[in-house]
Amino acid sequence: MTDLEPPIEVLFGVPDIDDLPGALADTYGGGLALPEAVVYANFISSIDGIVAIAGERASSSAISGRDPGDRFVMALLRAAADVVLIGAGTFRRHRGPWTASASYPDAEAAFDEYRRSEGRAPIPRLAIVTASGKVEEGRAAIDGALVLTTERGAASVPADVRARAEVAVLGGGDRLVGSDVVDALRARGFRRILTEGGPHLMKDLLVARAVEQLFLSVSPVLAGGGERAGDRSNLLPGVAFLPEQRLTGTLRSARRRGSFLFLRYELETDGAG
Ligand SMILES: NC(=O)c1ccc[n+]([C@@H]2O[C@H](COP(=O)([O-])OP(=O)(O)OC[C@H]3O[C@@H](n4cnc5c(N)ncnc54)[C@H](OP(=O)(O)O)[C@@H]3O)[C@@H](O)[C@H]2O)c1
């Protein structure tokens, strides 16, 4: 057990696999059973599907209320990752680091043991996607990170960031294509790719059908749609799938802790795997 009391309750979908250290399995309610090579996403949403609130510095925290169960799930998913992929907007609004122990410090030893047992580096690499190249200087979380940008963006990456991170140019367009981002990470040997968004990056990954699993935590709050367009965002800002396009998910497991739901969907992909 970790100190998460009560632990997370499994409603259905316990994988028959023993792939987590005992303390983590007891708290999560069984194994994780993530494929060794997978692109997976973790988001917290309000009941009405809002994941980001413009003007809020860290709107995910506003939505989750920093619920310990959600913090634990976020930490576990980071502990399983080779790389955590985020957009520059999320980097600007959150301090980081994007590690398991930063999300749930009380289980640090168990997360470390899990990573060691799976032969992973002590912490996942951070990858930041930016079109503008305007990645804030002087941030500890940038050390050793990978900055993925456009030709134009590369010219604006500050010298401090260049000195402390690796900068990779992925194309000459205005934005990076979601599948190119994933390909660039795979080409560097990252197999378990976790994205924590935010919504604009997630939209590009979903449009490319590049996300294989979505871990969606539903916080028991109603956020409201906002008074003006762009005030609030769901997972696909500025995109209309239905009714023309249907991207479906298969529910693989459901968990709860109190009134928080932790859903795991397998999403249709382009088959490139
Ligand atoms: N609910 C959740 O679980 C969750 C998770 C993460 C974040 N959030 C919230 O989301 C909010 C931030 O939203 P956001 O949409 O701004 O986040 P974001 O997607 O992390 O950031 C958007 C920025 O990332 C860069 N970017 C994203 N996709 C790109 C692409 N395909 N090519 C080139 N650059 C790309 C661009 O950076 P440049 O501006 O540098 O060009 C873009 O302006 C925060 O309040 C945060 O708390 C919520």
CSV table of C-alpha atoms and ligand atoms in Angstrom, one decimal:
chain,number,residue,atom,x,y,z
A,1,MET,CA,0.0,0.0,0.0
A,2,THR,CA,1.0,3.6,-0.5
A,3,ASP,CA,-0.6,6.1,1.8
A,4,LEU,CA,-3.6,6.6,-0.5
A,5,GLU,CA,-6.6,5.9,1.6
A,6,PRO,CA,-9.0,4.6,0.6
A,7,PRO,CA,-7.2,3.0,-2.4
A,8,ILE,CA,-8.6,3.2,-5.9
A,9,GLU,CA,-11.5,0.8,-6.5
A,10,VAL,CA,-11.7,-1.2,-9.7
A,11,LEU,CA,-15.2,-1.3,-11.2
A,12,PHE,CA,-14.1,-3.5,-14.1
A,13,GLY,CA,-11.2,-4.4,-16.2
A,14,VAL,CA,-8.5,-5.7,-13.9
A,15,PRO,CA,-5.7,-7.1,-16.1
A,16,ASP,CA,-4.5,-10.5,-15.1
A,17,ILE,CA,-0.9,-9.4,-14.9
A,18,ASP,CA,1.5,-8.7,-12.1
A,19,ASP,CA,3.6,-5.9,-13.5
A,20,LEU,CA,3.6,-3.4,-10.6
A,21,PRO,CA,5.4,-3.5,-7.3
A,22,GLY,CA,3.0,-4.6,-4.5
A,23,ALA,CA,2.4,-1.2,-3.0
A,24,LEU,CA,1.4,0.3,-6.4
A,25,ALA,CA,-0.7,-2.7,-7.4
A,26,ASP,CA,-2.6,-2.5,-4.0
A,27,THR,CA,-3.3,1.2,-4.5
A,28,TYR,CA,-4.2,1.0,-8.2
A,29,GLY,CA,-6.2,-2.3,-7.9
A,30,GLY,CA,-4.0,-4.6,-10.0
A,31,GLY,CA,-1.5,-4.3,-12.8
A,32,LEU,CA,-1.2,-1.7,-15.5
A,33,ALA,CA,-0.6,-3.9,-18.5
A,34,LEU,CA,0.7,-1.2,-20.8
A,35,PRO,CA,2.3,-2.4,-24.1
A,36,GLU,CA,6.0,-1.9,-24.2
A,37,ALA,CA,5.6,0.4,-27.2
A,38,VAL,CA,2.6,2.7,-26.9
A,39,VAL,CA,1.4,6.3,-27.2
A,40,TYR,CA,-0.9,7.0,-24.3
A,41,ALA,CA,-2.5,10.2,-22.9
A,42,ASN,CA,-3.6,11.3,-19.5
A,43,PHE,CA,-6.1,14.0,-19.0
A,44,ILE,CA,-8.4,15.3,-16.2
A,45,SER,CA,-11.8,16.5,-17.4
A,46,SER,CA,-14.8,18.0,-15.7
A,47,ILE,CA,-18.1,16.2,-15.9
A,48,ASP,CA,-19.0,18.5,-18.8
A,49,GLY,CA,-15.9,17.6,-20.7
A,50,ILE,CA,-13.7,20.7,-20.0
A,51,VAL,CA,-10.0,20.1,-19.7
A,52,ALA,CA,-8.6,23.7,-19.8
A,53,ILE,CA,-9.8,27.1,-18.7
A,54,ALA,CA,-8.2,30.2,-20.4
A,55,GLY,CA,-6.7,32.6,-18.0
A,56,GLU,CA,-6.2,30.0,-15.3
A,57,ARG,CA,-2.5,29.3,-14.9
A,58,ALA,CA,-2.8,25.6,-14.2
A,59,SER,CA,-6.4,24.8,-15.1
A,60,SER,CA,-5.9,21.1,-14.8
A,61,SER,CA,-5.4,21.7,-11.0
A,62,ALA,CA,-8.5,23.8,-10.9
A,63,ILE,CA,-10.5,21.0,-12.5
A,64,SER,CA,-9.0,18.2,-10.3
A,65,GLY,CA,-8.8,20.2,-7.1
A,66,ARG,CA,-5.4,18.3,-6.8
A,67,ASP,CA,-7.3,15.2,-5.8
A,68,PRO,CA,-4.9,12.6,-4.4
A,69,GLY,CA,-6.3,9.8,-6.4
A,70,ASP,CA,-5.8,11.7,-9.6
A,71,ARG,CA,-2.3,12.7,-8.5
A,72,PHE,CA,-1.6,9.0,-7.9
A,73,VAL,CA,-2.8,7.9,-11.3
A,74,MET,CA,-0.8,10.7,-13.0
A,75,ALA,CA,2.3,9.6,-11.1
A,76,LEU,CA,1.8,6.0,-12.0
A,77,LEU,CA,1.4,6.8,-15.7
A,78,ARG,CA,4.6,8.9,-15.6
A,79,ALA,CA,6.4,6.2,-13.8
A,80,ALA,CA,5.6,3.8,-16.7
A,81,ALA,CA,6.9,6.3,-19.4
A,82,ASP,CA,10.1,6.7,-21.3
A,83,VAL,CA,9.2,10.2,-22.3
A,84,VAL,CA,6.5,12.7,-21.3
A,85,LEU,CA,5.4,14.8,-24.2
A,86,ILE,CA,3.8,18.3,-23.6
A,87,GLY,CA,3.0,21.4,-25.6
A,88,ALA,CA,4.7,24.7,-24.8
A,89,GLY,CA,1.5,26.1,-23.4
A,90,THR,CA,1.5,23.4,-20.7
A,91,PHE,CA,5.2,24.0,-20.0
A,92,ARG,CA,4.5,27.7,-19.6
A,93,ARG,CA,1.7,27.2,-17.1
A,94,HIS,CA,3.1,24.4,-15.0
A,95,ARG,CA,6.3,24.3,-13.0
A,96,GLY,CA,7.2,20.6,-13.4
A,97,PRO,CA,9.2,18.5,-13.2
A,98,TRP,CA,7.0,16.0,-15.2
A,99,THR,CA,8.0,13.1,-12.9
A,100,ALA,CA,6.1,10.5,-10.8
A,101,SER,CA,7.4,11.8,-7.5
A,102,ALA,CA,6.5,15.4,-8.3
A,103,SER,CA,2.9,14.3,-8.8
A,104,TYR,CA,2.8,11.9,-5.8
A,105,PRO,CA,5.8,12.3,-3.6
A,106,ASP,CA,4.7,9.9,-0.9
A,107,ALA,CA,5.1,6.9,-3.1
A,108,GLU,CA,8.5,8.0,-4.6
A,109,ALA,CA,10.3,4.8,-3.4
A,110,ALA,CA,7.7,2.5,-5.0
A,111,PHE,CA,7.8,4.5,-8.3
A,112,ASP,CA,11.6,4.3,-8.3
A,113,GLU,CA,11.5,0.6,-7.7
A,114,TYR,CA,9.0,0.2,-10.6
A,115,ARG,CA,11.2,2.1,-13.0
A,116,ARG,CA,14.3,0.1,-11.9
A,117,SER,CA,12.5,-3.2,-12.3
A,118,GLU,CA,11.5,-2.3,-15.8
A,119,GLY,CA,15.0,-1.1,-16.7
A,120,ARG,CA,13.9,2.5,-17.4
A,121,ALA,CA,15.9,5.6,-16.7
A,122,PRO,CA,15.4,7.1,-13.2
A,123,ILE,CA,13.0,9.7,-14.7
A,124,PRO,CA,11.2,10.0,-18.0
A,125,ARG,CA,12.7,12.5,-20.5
A,126,LEU,CA,10.6,15.6,-21.1
A,127,ALA,CA,9.7,16.5,-24.7
A,128,ILE,CA,8.2,20.0,-25.4
A,129,VAL,CA,6.5,20.9,-28.7
A,130,THR,CA,6.6,24.5,-29.8
A,131,ALA,CA,5.9,26.3,-33.0
A,132,SER,CA,7.1,29.7,-31.8
A,133,GLY,CA,10.3,28.4,-30.2
A,134,LYS,CA,9.6,30.7,-27.2
A,135,VAL,CA,10.4,28.3,-24.4
A,136,GLU,CA,10.9,30.2,-21.2
A,137,GLU,CA,14.6,30.5,-20.0
A,138,GLY,CA,15.9,29.6,-16.5
A,139,ARG,CA,13.5,26.7,-15.8
A,140,ALA,CA,15.0,23.7,-14.0
A,141,ALA,CA,12.6,21.4,-15.9
A,142,ILE,CA,14.4,22.2,-19.2
A,143,ASP,CA,17.6,20.4,-18.2
A,144,GLY,CA,18.0,17.5,-20.6
A,145,ALA,CA,14.7,18.0,-22.3
A,146,LEU,CA,14.0,17.6,-26.0
A,147,VAL,CA,12.5,20.7,-27.7
A,148,LEU,CA,10.7,19.8,-30.9
A,149,THR,CA,10.0,22.7,-33.2
A,150,THR,CA,9.7,24.1,-36.7
A,151,GLU,CA,12.5,25.7,-38.8
A,152,ARG,CA,11.1,29.1,-37.9
A,153,GLY,CA,10.7,28.2,-34.2
A,154,ALA,CA,14.3,27.0,-33.9
A,155,ALA,CA,15.6,30.5,-34.6
A,156,SER,CA,13.7,31.8,-31.5
A,157,VAL,CA,14.8,29.2,-29.0
A,158,PRO,CA,16.7,31.1,-26.3
A,159,ALA,CA,20.4,30.4,-25.9
A,160,ASP,CA,19.9,29.2,-22.3
A,161,VAL,CA,17.4,26.6,-23.5
A,162,ARG,CA,19.7,25.5,-26.4
A,163,ALA,CA,22.5,25.0,-23.9
A,164,ARG,CA,20.5,22.9,-21.5
A,165,ALA,CA,18.2,21.0,-23.9
A,166,GLU,CA,18.3,19.3,-27.3
A,167,VAL,CA,16.5,21.2,-30.0
A,168,ALA,CA,15.2,19.2,-33.0
A,169,VAL,CA,13.6,20.7,-36.1
A,170,LEU,CA,10.8,18.6,-37.5
A,171,GLY,CA,9.6,20.6,-40.5
A,172,GLY,CA,9.2,23.9,-42.3
A,173,GLY,CA,5.5,24.3,-41.7
A,174,ASP,CA,3.6,26.5,-39.2
A,175,ARG,CA,2.9,23.6,-36.8
A,176,LEU,CA,4.2,20.1,-36.4
A,177,VAL,CA,2.1,17.2,-37.6
A,178,GLY,CA,1.2,14.9,-34.7
A,179,SER,CA,2.5,11.7,-36.3
A,180,ASP,CA,5.8,13.4,-37.1
A,181,VAL,CA,6.2,14.2,-33.4
A,182,VAL,CA,5.6,10.6,-32.5
A,183,ASP,CA,7.9,9.3,-35.2
A,184,ALA,CA,10.7,11.7,-34.0
A,185,LEU,CA,10.3,10.3,-30.5
A,186,ARG,CA,10.3,6.7,-31.7
A,187,ALA,CA,13.4,7.4,-33.8
A,188,ARG,CA,15.2,8.4,-30.6
A,189,GLY,CA,14.3,5.1,-29.0
A,190,PHE,CA,11.4,6.1,-26.8
A,191,ARG,CA,8.8,3.3,-26.7
A,192,ARG,CA,6.4,4.3,-23.9
A,193,ILE,CA,5.3,7.8,-24.9
A,194,LEU,CA,3.0,9.5,-22.5
A,195,THR,CA,1.4,12.8,-23.5
A,196,GLU,CA,-0.2,15.1,-20.9
A,197,GLY,CA,-1.3,17.5,-23.5
A,198,GLY,CA,-2.4,20.2,-23.3
A,199,PRO,CA,-5.4,20.3,-25.5
A,200,HIS,CA,-3.8,21.9,-28.5
A,201,LEU,CA,-1.1,19.3,-28.7
A,202,MET,CA,-3.6,16.6,-28.0
A,203,LYS,CA,-5.8,17.8,-30.8
A,204,ASP,CA,-2.9,17.4,-33.3
A,205,LEU,CA,-2.1,14.0,-32.0
A,206,LEU,CA,-5.8,12.9,-32.2
A,207,VAL,CA,-6.2,14.3,-35.7
A,208,ALA,CA,-3.2,12.2,-36.7
A,209,ARG,CA,-4.9,9.2,-35.0
A,210,ALA,CA,-1.6,8.8,-33.1
A,211,VAL,CA,-2.9,8.2,-29.5
A,212,GLU,CA,-3.5,4.5,-28.7
A,213,GLN,CA,-4.7,4.7,-25.2
A,214,LEU,CA,-6.5,7.5,-23.3
A,215,PHE,CA,-6.5,7.6,-19.5
A,216,LEU,CA,-9.3,10.0,-18.7
A,217,SER,CA,-10.0,11.0,-15.2
A,218,VAL,CA,-13.4,12.6,-14.6
A,219,SER,CA,-13.5,15.1,-11.7
A,220,PRO,CA,-16.9,15.5,-10.2
A,221,VAL,CA,-17.3,19.2,-11.1
A,222,LEU,CA,-19.1,21.2,-13.8
A,223,ALA,CA,-16.8,23.8,-15.4
A,224,GLY,CA,-19.3,25.5,-17.7
A,225,GLY,CA,-18.6,26.2,-21.4
A,226,GLY,CA,-17.4,29.8,-20.9
A,227,GLU,CA,-18.9,33.1,-22.0
A,228,ARG,CA,-16.8,33.5,-25.2
A,229,ALA,CA,-15.4,31.1,-27.8
A,230,GLY,CA,-12.0,29.9,-26.7
A,231,ASP,CA,-12.7,30.4,-23.0
A,232,ARG,CA,-12.9,26.7,-22.3
A,233,SER,CA,-11.4,23.8,-24.1
A,234,ASN,CA,-12.2,20.1,-24.4
A,235,LEU,CA,-9.7,17.6,-25.8
A,236,LEU,CA,-10.2,18.8,-29.4
A,237,PRO,CA,-10.2,22.6,-29.5
A,238,GLY,CA,-11.2,23.9,-32.9
A,239,VAL,CA,-11.9,20.5,-34.5
A,240,ALA,CA,-15.2,19.0,-35.5
A,241,PHE,CA,-15.2,15.2,-35.8
A,242,LEU,CA,-18.8,14.3,-35.6
A,243,PRO,CA,-20.9,13.8,-37.5
A,244,GLU,CA,-18.6,13.3,-40.5
A,245,GLN,CA,-15.8,11.5,-38.8
A,246,ARG,CA,-16.1,8.9,-36.0
A,247,LEU,CA,-13.1,8.3,-33.8
A,248,THR,CA,-14.2,5.7,-31.3
A,249,GLY,CA,-12.8,4.4,-28.1
A,250,THR,CA,-13.2,1.0,-26.5
A,251,LEU,CA,-13.5,1.1,-22.7
A,252,ARG,CA,-10.9,-1.2,-21.2
A,253,SER,CA,-11.2,-0.4,-17.5
A,254,ALA,CA,-13.0,1.8,-15.1
A,255,ARG,CA,-12.0,2.7,-11.6
A,256,ARG,CA,-13.2,5.1,-9.0
A,257,ARG,CA,-12.2,6.8,-5.8
A,258,GLY,CA,-14.9,8.7,-4.1
A,259,SER,CA,-16.7,10.5,-6.9
A,260,PHE,CA,-13.7,10.6,-9.3
A,261,LEU,CA,-13.8,8.2,-12.2
A,262,PHE,CA,-10.7,6.8,-13.9
A,263,LEU,CA,-11.5,5.6,-17.4
A,264,ARG,CA,-9.1,3.9,-19.8
A,265,TYR,CA,-10.0,3.8,-23.5
A,266,GLU,CA,-8.2,2.2,-26.4
A,267,LEU,CA,-8.6,4.5,-29.3
A,268,GLU,CA,-8.7,3.8,-33.0
A,269,THR,CA,-5.4,4.7,-34.6
A,270,ASP,CA,-4.2,5.0,-38.2
A,271,GLY,CA,-2.8,1.5,-37.8
A,272,ALA,CA,0.8,2.6,-38.0
A,273,GLY,CA,1.2,1.5,-34.3
B,1,LIG,N1,-6.9,18.7,-18.0
B,1,LIG,C1,-5.7,18.3,-18.3
B,1,LIG,O1,-5.4,17.1,-18.0
B,1,LIG,C2,-4.6,19.2,-18.8
B,1,LIG,C3,-3.4,18.7,-19.3
B,1,LIG,C4,-2.5,19.5,-19.8
B,1,LIG,C5,-2.7,20.9,-19.8
B,1,LIG,N2,-3.9,21.4,-19.3
B,1,LIG,C6,-4.2,22.8,-19.3
B,1,LIG,O2,-4.2,23.3,-20.6
B,1,LIG,C7,-3.8,24.7,-20.5
B,1,LIG,C8,-2.9,25.0,-21.7
B,1,LIG,O3,-3.6,24.7,-22.9
B,1,LIG,P1,-2.8,24.7,-24.3
B,1,LIG,O4,-3.8,24.2,-25.3
B,1,LIG,O5,-2.2,26.1,-24.5
B,1,LIG,O6,-1.7,23.7,-24.0
B,1,LIG,P2,-0.6,23.0,-25.0
B,1,LIG,O7,-1.2,22.2,-26.1
B,1,LIG,O8,0.3,22.4,-24.1
B,1,LIG,O9,0.1,24.3,-25.6
B,1,LIG,C9,-0.2,24.9,-26.9
B,1,LIG,C10,1.1,25.3,-27.4
B,1,LIG,O10,2.0,24.2,-27.6
B,1,LIG,C11,2.6,24.3,-28.9
B,1,LIG,N3,2.1,23.3,-29.7
B,1,LIG,C12,1.1,22.4,-29.5
B,1,LIG,N4,0.9,21.6,-30.5
B,1,LIG,C13,1.8,22.0,-31.5
B,1,LIG,C14,2.1,21.5,-32.8
B,1,LIG,N5,1.4,20.5,-33.4
B,1,LIG,N6,3.1,22.1,-33.5
B,1,LIG,C15,3.8,23.2,-32.9
B,1,LIG,N7,3.5,23.6,-31.7
B,1,LIG,C16,2.5,23.1,-31.0
B,1,LIG,C17,2.4,25.7,-29.3
B,1,LIG,O11,3.4,26.4,-28.7
B,1,LIG,P3,4.0,27.9,-29.1
B,1,LIG,O12,3.0,28.8,-28.6
B,1,LIG,O13,5.3,28.0,-28.4
B,1,LIG,O14,4.1,27.9,-30.6
B,1,LIG,C18,1.0,26.0,-28.8
B,1,LIG,O15,0.8,27.4,-28.6
B,1,LIG,C19,-3.3,24.9,-19.1
B,1,LIG,O16,-4.2,25.7,-18.4
B,1,LIG,C20,-3.1,23.5,-18.5
B,1,LIG,O17,-3.4,23.5,-17.2
B,1,LIG,C21,-4.9,20.5,-18.9
